Amino acid sequence: MKKFIYPLLFIFPAFSVAQDSTLDAQSSFRQVITEEMIKDGGAFTLADIIALSDKWNLTTIDGVTAYLSSSYLSLNKNQNYTVLLDGQPLNLNIFDSYNLTMIPVALNQIDYVELINMPQIYFGNFTGRGLIHIHTKKAEKGFSVQGMHSVGNETGDPGPYKFTEYSSPNVDKINYILSLSIDAAGANWYLKGGTTYSDNFLTDPSIKFRIANLSTSFNKERYSTYYGKFGFNFLESKNEIFYGSSSGYDYFFFAPHGNEIPVNRIYRHAGLSGSINKRGNLSLRYSAVYSLNSLKEWENKKNIDFDFTTENYSATIEGKLTGSRFNLIAGLSYDYTKGKPFEPLINPDLIYKKIYGEFSYRLSDNFMQSLGIMALGSSEITLWKGFFANKWEVMRGHFIESNFAYFQNLFSEYDSYWNWYFRGYNFSEAQPRFYQFFGEINNGSTFTADVSYSFKSERFKAAIQGSWRSFINQNIEWQLYLYRIYESTFYSSPVNIFSEAGLDVSAFNIELEHHITSTLSHKIFYSFQKDLEGSSLFKELWKMYPAHTITYSVLFKPVPTFTLWGRLRYTSPSKWFSYKYVSSQSGGLYNKEIESGLLLDLSASKWFWNKRIWGSIIFRNIFNQNEKYHPIGARFDLRFYLQVHLYLNSIFI
Amino acid sequence: MQFFSKNSLFVWNFKLFLLLLLFLAGSISGQENSEAFDYIKLTAEITKSRTDNFFTSFWSIERGGAGEIEFPFYFGSIKAGLMHIQFYGRENKYPDFGSNYIFLGWDKELFLPFNFSIYAGGKTGSFLMNFQDKSLNAYERNESELAASIEGRLNLYLTKNFLIYFSAEHTAIFTQKKIEMFLVKAGISILIDSPYWLKEFLN
């Protein structure tokens, strides 16, 4: 009888997965990128780490600010994914932009990055647009010093030809990063502190002249971050106090304006988080965070300035009851954001209260189901978000998983410019913006369904996944960008905001990984997505995603201290509807279509001095293809990077 | 969709790719007799250009010299080094410049009868150019760019630890308008045991 009941339960919408179980160890909807994978894959920024996941889409204009989207859960102009650092939420999103470089953590401090690619409940957050959780390393006993330095160079300099008629623009160094951190730890406490400086020159012709229209500096973006952390164990609890501060001077692409605006970004974060160990079968987790996020003026030629700050207070407490066959999670979360531009807002306060619960039940040794529900209350309305997931180990090593989710979203829940516009903020610029609203702004909803089959043996892994997305009653923003050739900038038609837009999308991916020997493995990933029924404008905008993506990677590790890694990646063309006229207007400098490309990246890395020094050399785009991620973004030619890490751990114990 | 056509860098990059494949294949094919970092090979060489192309219509490539330090690796050998070459402008408007090519490389040696061996390898690094014209602003005097080379050598071991060689090298500097050089070289190498502390450090 059970044989029939379990598959029936499986197809009914609504359940997830108990946390601490052997079944949970295998999840197609969660990825973990470890320090070793980060090092092997030649990553040296947080965006590079996320790009190691085949299930996240990345676009970028300048090569520093990344626009990310998880598993086709949103248009990637909406940067609404959640980011946590050691359990504390980072409220870095501002006007639909999330600059990962501002996160106060150095790459060599990262232990692993956890990616949630499905709508689920994760410590007070509903991961309807995906979640990135950065886990940093624990301090080792005694006193430790760590450092990191990386620098890159893009090919294409004029070299000696600059003194001839064949001169061409200079290409400067890229991704200069310097970081230093110190740790001290005892039996029941630890202290960590560090700082990182990074800069990057924007010399690509696609953006250089546009930026020069406003910028008074030399196309150089720079960031500095500092952090301090104190952790202590008290009675049965583990607690951490974290303070981080970041400052950046960069060129913020503000979509309603159509161009980059020089800004000074400021981020401050102070948080307390921790857990109280199990008393019997009960445990507690908590976090309380204050953060300040600002876009401020950076001197520019036309006084087009931002002066906008948000202050955020958030707190979450979550309890977990673990039984022999079930887990029950219940939590409360409070989130208060205040908008603070120079001119006070009409309605500056955003308050959300969340109550949520998740019940996971093991129906048998090889079948689990979970159901999670979150109620989100604001001053105006209460919204519901829920998911239901199943995991079935059909036979040893063979899994079928599913995740079904339905969630509503408040218009104000995601930090778009329009949210603050309705509350009285008007971006200051010489020419006022024109806006048109078609229909009533409303609260949209999303339905997602994902089913996967995976197989895992000692030397072989395979996974196949089908996905469905229904975006219902969404507000979408669209404008037509036009090019002013005399000043190399864009202007736009009025910004149109359409409500009640919908779209159905289906997607499919397959992943095969084979460990040929203990030292050599390779992996291939193929993904296909297609927009189906929906609003014509939404369909056009969705074409920003390539239909096909194929990635093939090889990892060779002949000894534990030396690694060679290579990745070949193909993406089919993508079309950006908002830029449909720019090709003729810019004389071919820009194009609405991003061509397909075959990109080869290689890295070689080596440990020295009993794993105290690690060095890596990375080549990207070896075939020197037209590597571009945005119609008006830089073209990234063949480039190489050097990276060195220093780990002097437990010098004095 | 055009992957490789109209892309002058592709052909060279593909050579580099093949070399990297050779590197991988060499690594899988088996281990060397020597343990990694077991000995140090110190090399000094002189170079002469046999280049006649678009670039040499602007600058002449003079004799140069290079020094290398090389270690047996888990497969083949790895090396680091510096090569200096001087360039003279053919007209006054093209400033003379000195170059320093700082590189990392890999090679594989195949032993032949009569104390001969042949060697094939590649290297890549930063090609630093210093323009020697005092009228230039400071920021105009220096340039650097990625360079990559492939090389074939014929070695003759005069003793177990001393050898002489002749080699041919093709180097490309990936400036916007690519610079290619064909060099012939002659050099000497000595082999010494690695001190224990150095082996520990490198392993």
Short mmCIF file of N, CA and C in Angstrom, two decimals, chain A residues 153-207:
data_model
loop_
_atom_site.label_atom_id
_atom_site.label_comp_id
_atom_site.label_asym_id
_atom_site.label_seq_id
_atom_site.Cartn_x
_atom_site.Cartn_y
_atom_site.Cartn_z
N ASN A 153 45.05 41.75 -15.13
CA ASN A 153 45.37 42.61 -16.26
C ASN A 153 44.60 42.11 -17.47
N GLU A 154 43.93 43.03 -18.10
CA GLU A 154 43.21 42.66 -19.32
C GLU A 154 44.11 42.98 -20.51
N THR A 155 44.13 42.06 -21.46
CA THR A 155 44.99 42.30 -22.62
C THR A 155 44.36 43.37 -23.52
N GLY A 156 45.16 43.89 -24.42
CA GLY A 156 44.64 44.88 -25.36
C GLY A 156 45.23 46.27 -25.17
N ASP A 157 46.31 46.36 -24.38
CA ASP A 157 47.00 47.65 -24.26
C ASP A 157 47.63 48.02 -25.60
N PRO A 158 47.88 49.30 -25.81
CA PRO A 158 48.54 49.66 -27.08
C PRO A 158 50.00 49.24 -27.11
N GLY A 159 50.65 49.16 -25.91
CA GLY A 159 52.08 48.85 -25.89
C GLY A 159 52.85 49.92 -26.62
N PRO A 160 53.94 49.56 -27.30
CA PRO A 160 54.75 50.58 -27.99
C PRO A 160 54.01 51.23 -29.15
N TYR A 161 52.95 50.57 -29.62
CA TYR A 161 52.21 51.14 -30.76
C TYR A 161 51.52 52.47 -30.40
N LYS A 162 51.51 52.80 -29.11
CA LYS A 162 50.89 54.08 -28.75
C LYS A 162 51.67 55.27 -29.32
N PHE A 163 52.92 55.00 -29.75
CA PHE A 163 53.71 56.06 -30.35
C PHE A 163 53.60 56.05 -31.88
N THR A 164 52.68 55.26 -32.38
CA THR A 164 52.51 55.16 -33.83
C THR A 164 51.07 55.53 -34.19
N GLU A 165 50.79 55.49 -35.48
CA GLU A 165 49.41 55.77 -35.93
C GLU A 165 48.46 54.63 -35.56
N TYR A 166 49.00 53.54 -35.01
CA TYR A 166 48.15 52.40 -34.63
C TYR A 166 47.81 52.43 -33.13
N SER A 167 47.90 53.60 -32.55
CA SER A 167 47.63 53.73 -31.11
C SER A 167 46.18 53.36 -30.80
N SER A 168 45.95 52.84 -29.60
CA SER A 168 44.59 52.47 -29.16
C SER A 168 44.48 52.84 -27.68
N PRO A 169 43.26 52.88 -27.15
CA PRO A 169 43.11 53.27 -25.74
C PRO A 169 43.83 52.30 -24.80
N ASN A 170 44.27 52.85 -23.68
CA ASN A 170 44.96 52.05 -22.69
C ASN A 170 43.97 51.19 -21.89
N VAL A 171 44.40 50.02 -21.51
CA VAL A 171 43.58 49.15 -20.65
C VAL A 171 44.35 49.00 -19.35
N ASP A 172 43.70 49.39 -18.24
CA ASP A 172 44.44 49.40 -16.98
C ASP A 172 44.31 48.10 -16.21
N LYS A 173 45.01 48.08 -15.10
CA LYS A 173 44.93 46.91 -14.22
C LYS A 173 43.52 46.77 -13.68
N ILE A 174 43.12 45.54 -13.40
CA ILE A 174 41.78 45.30 -12.88
C ILE A 174 41.84 44.45 -11.62
N ASN A 175 40.80 44.63 -10.83
CA ASN A 175 40.62 43.79 -9.63
C ASN A 175 41.86 43.72 -8.73
N TYR A 176 42.37 44.89 -8.40
CA TYR A 176 43.45 44.97 -7.42
C TYR A 176 42.81 44.80 -6.04
N ILE A 177 43.23 43.82 -5.30
CA ILE A 177 42.64 43.58 -3.97
C ILE A 177 43.78 43.33 -2.97
N LEU A 178 43.69 43.98 -1.83
CA LEU A 178 44.67 43.79 -0.77
C LEU A 178 43.91 43.64 0.54
N SER A 179 44.22 42.60 1.27
CA SER A 179 43.45 42.34 2.48
C SER A 179 44.35 41.83 3.59
N LEU A 180 44.04 42.22 4.80
CA LEU A 180 44.79 41.76 5.97
C LEU A 180 43.81 41.49 7.10
N SER A 181 44.01 40.38 7.80
CA SER A 181 43.14 40.11 8.95
C SER A 181 43.93 39.44 10.05
N ILE A 182 43.47 39.65 11.27
CA ILE A 182 44.11 39.03 12.43
C ILE A 182 43.04 38.34 13.28
N ASP A 183 43.42 37.23 13.88
CA ASP A 183 42.51 36.49 14.75
C ASP A 183 43.22 36.19 16.06
N ALA A 184 42.42 36.07 17.07
CA ALA A 184 42.93 35.52 18.34
C ALA A 184 41.80 34.69 18.92
N ALA A 185 42.15 33.56 19.49
CA ALA A 185 41.08 32.71 20.02
C ALA A 185 41.55 31.94 21.24
N GLY A 186 40.66 31.78 22.19
CA GLY A 186 40.90 30.94 23.35
C GLY A 186 39.90 29.79 23.32
N ALA A 187 39.75 29.15 24.47
CA ALA A 187 38.87 27.98 24.50
C ALA A 187 37.41 28.36 24.28
N ASN A 188 36.99 29.48 24.85
CA ASN A 188 35.57 29.84 24.79
C ASN A 188 35.31 31.21 24.17
N TRP A 189 36.29 31.73 23.46
CA TRP A 189 36.10 33.03 22.83
C TRP A 189 36.98 33.16 21.60
N TYR A 190 36.67 34.10 20.77
CA TYR A 190 37.54 34.45 19.65
C TYR A 190 37.31 35.90 19.26
N LEU A 191 38.32 36.45 18.64
CA LEU A 191 38.29 37.83 18.21
C LEU A 191 38.86 37.87 16.80
N LYS A 192 38.16 38.53 15.91
CA LYS A 192 38.66 38.62 14.52
C LYS A 192 38.53 40.05 14.05
N GLY A 193 39.46 40.46 13.23
CA GLY A 193 39.36 41.80 12.66
C GLY A 193 40.08 41.82 11.34
N GLY A 194 39.64 42.68 10.44
CA GLY A 194 40.32 42.71 9.15
C GLY A 194 39.92 43.89 8.31
N THR A 195 40.66 44.09 7.26
CA THR A 195 40.37 45.18 6.33
C THR A 195 40.71 44.73 4.91
N THR A 196 39.96 45.26 3.97
CA THR A 196 40.20 44.94 2.55
C THR A 196 40.10 46.23 1.74
N TYR A 197 41.03 46.38 0.83
CA TYR A 197 40.96 47.50 -0.12
C TYR A 197 40.92 46.91 -1.52
N SER A 198 40.07 47.44 -2.36
CA SER A 198 40.07 46.95 -3.75
C SER A 198 39.81 48.11 -4.69
N ASP A 199 40.36 48.02 -5.87
CA ASP A 199 40.03 49.02 -6.90
C ASP A 199 40.03 48.38 -8.27
N ASN A 200 39.45 49.12 -9.18
CA ASN A 200 39.23 48.59 -10.51
C ASN A 200 39.10 49.76 -11.48
N PHE A 201 39.79 49.68 -12.59
CA PHE A 201 39.70 50.75 -13.59
C PHE A 201 38.68 50.37 -14.66
N LEU A 202 37.85 51.32 -15.04
CA LEU A 202 36.88 51.07 -16.10
C LEU A 202 37.38 51.73 -17.38
N THR A 203 38.10 50.98 -18.17
CA THR A 203 38.71 51.58 -19.35
C THR A 203 38.13 51.04 -20.65
N ASP A 204 37.13 50.17 -20.56
CA ASP A 204 36.55 49.63 -21.78
C ASP A 204 35.81 50.75 -22.53
N PRO A 205 35.97 50.83 -23.86
CA PRO A 205 35.32 51.91 -24.62
C PRO A 205 33.79 51.94 -24.44
N SER A 206 33.19 50.78 -24.14
CA SER A 206 31.73 50.75 -23.99
C SER A 206 31.24 51.57 -22.81
N ILE A 207 32.07 51.76 -21.81
CA ILE A 207 31.60 52.50 -20.64
C ILE A 207 32.46 53.73 -20.32
#
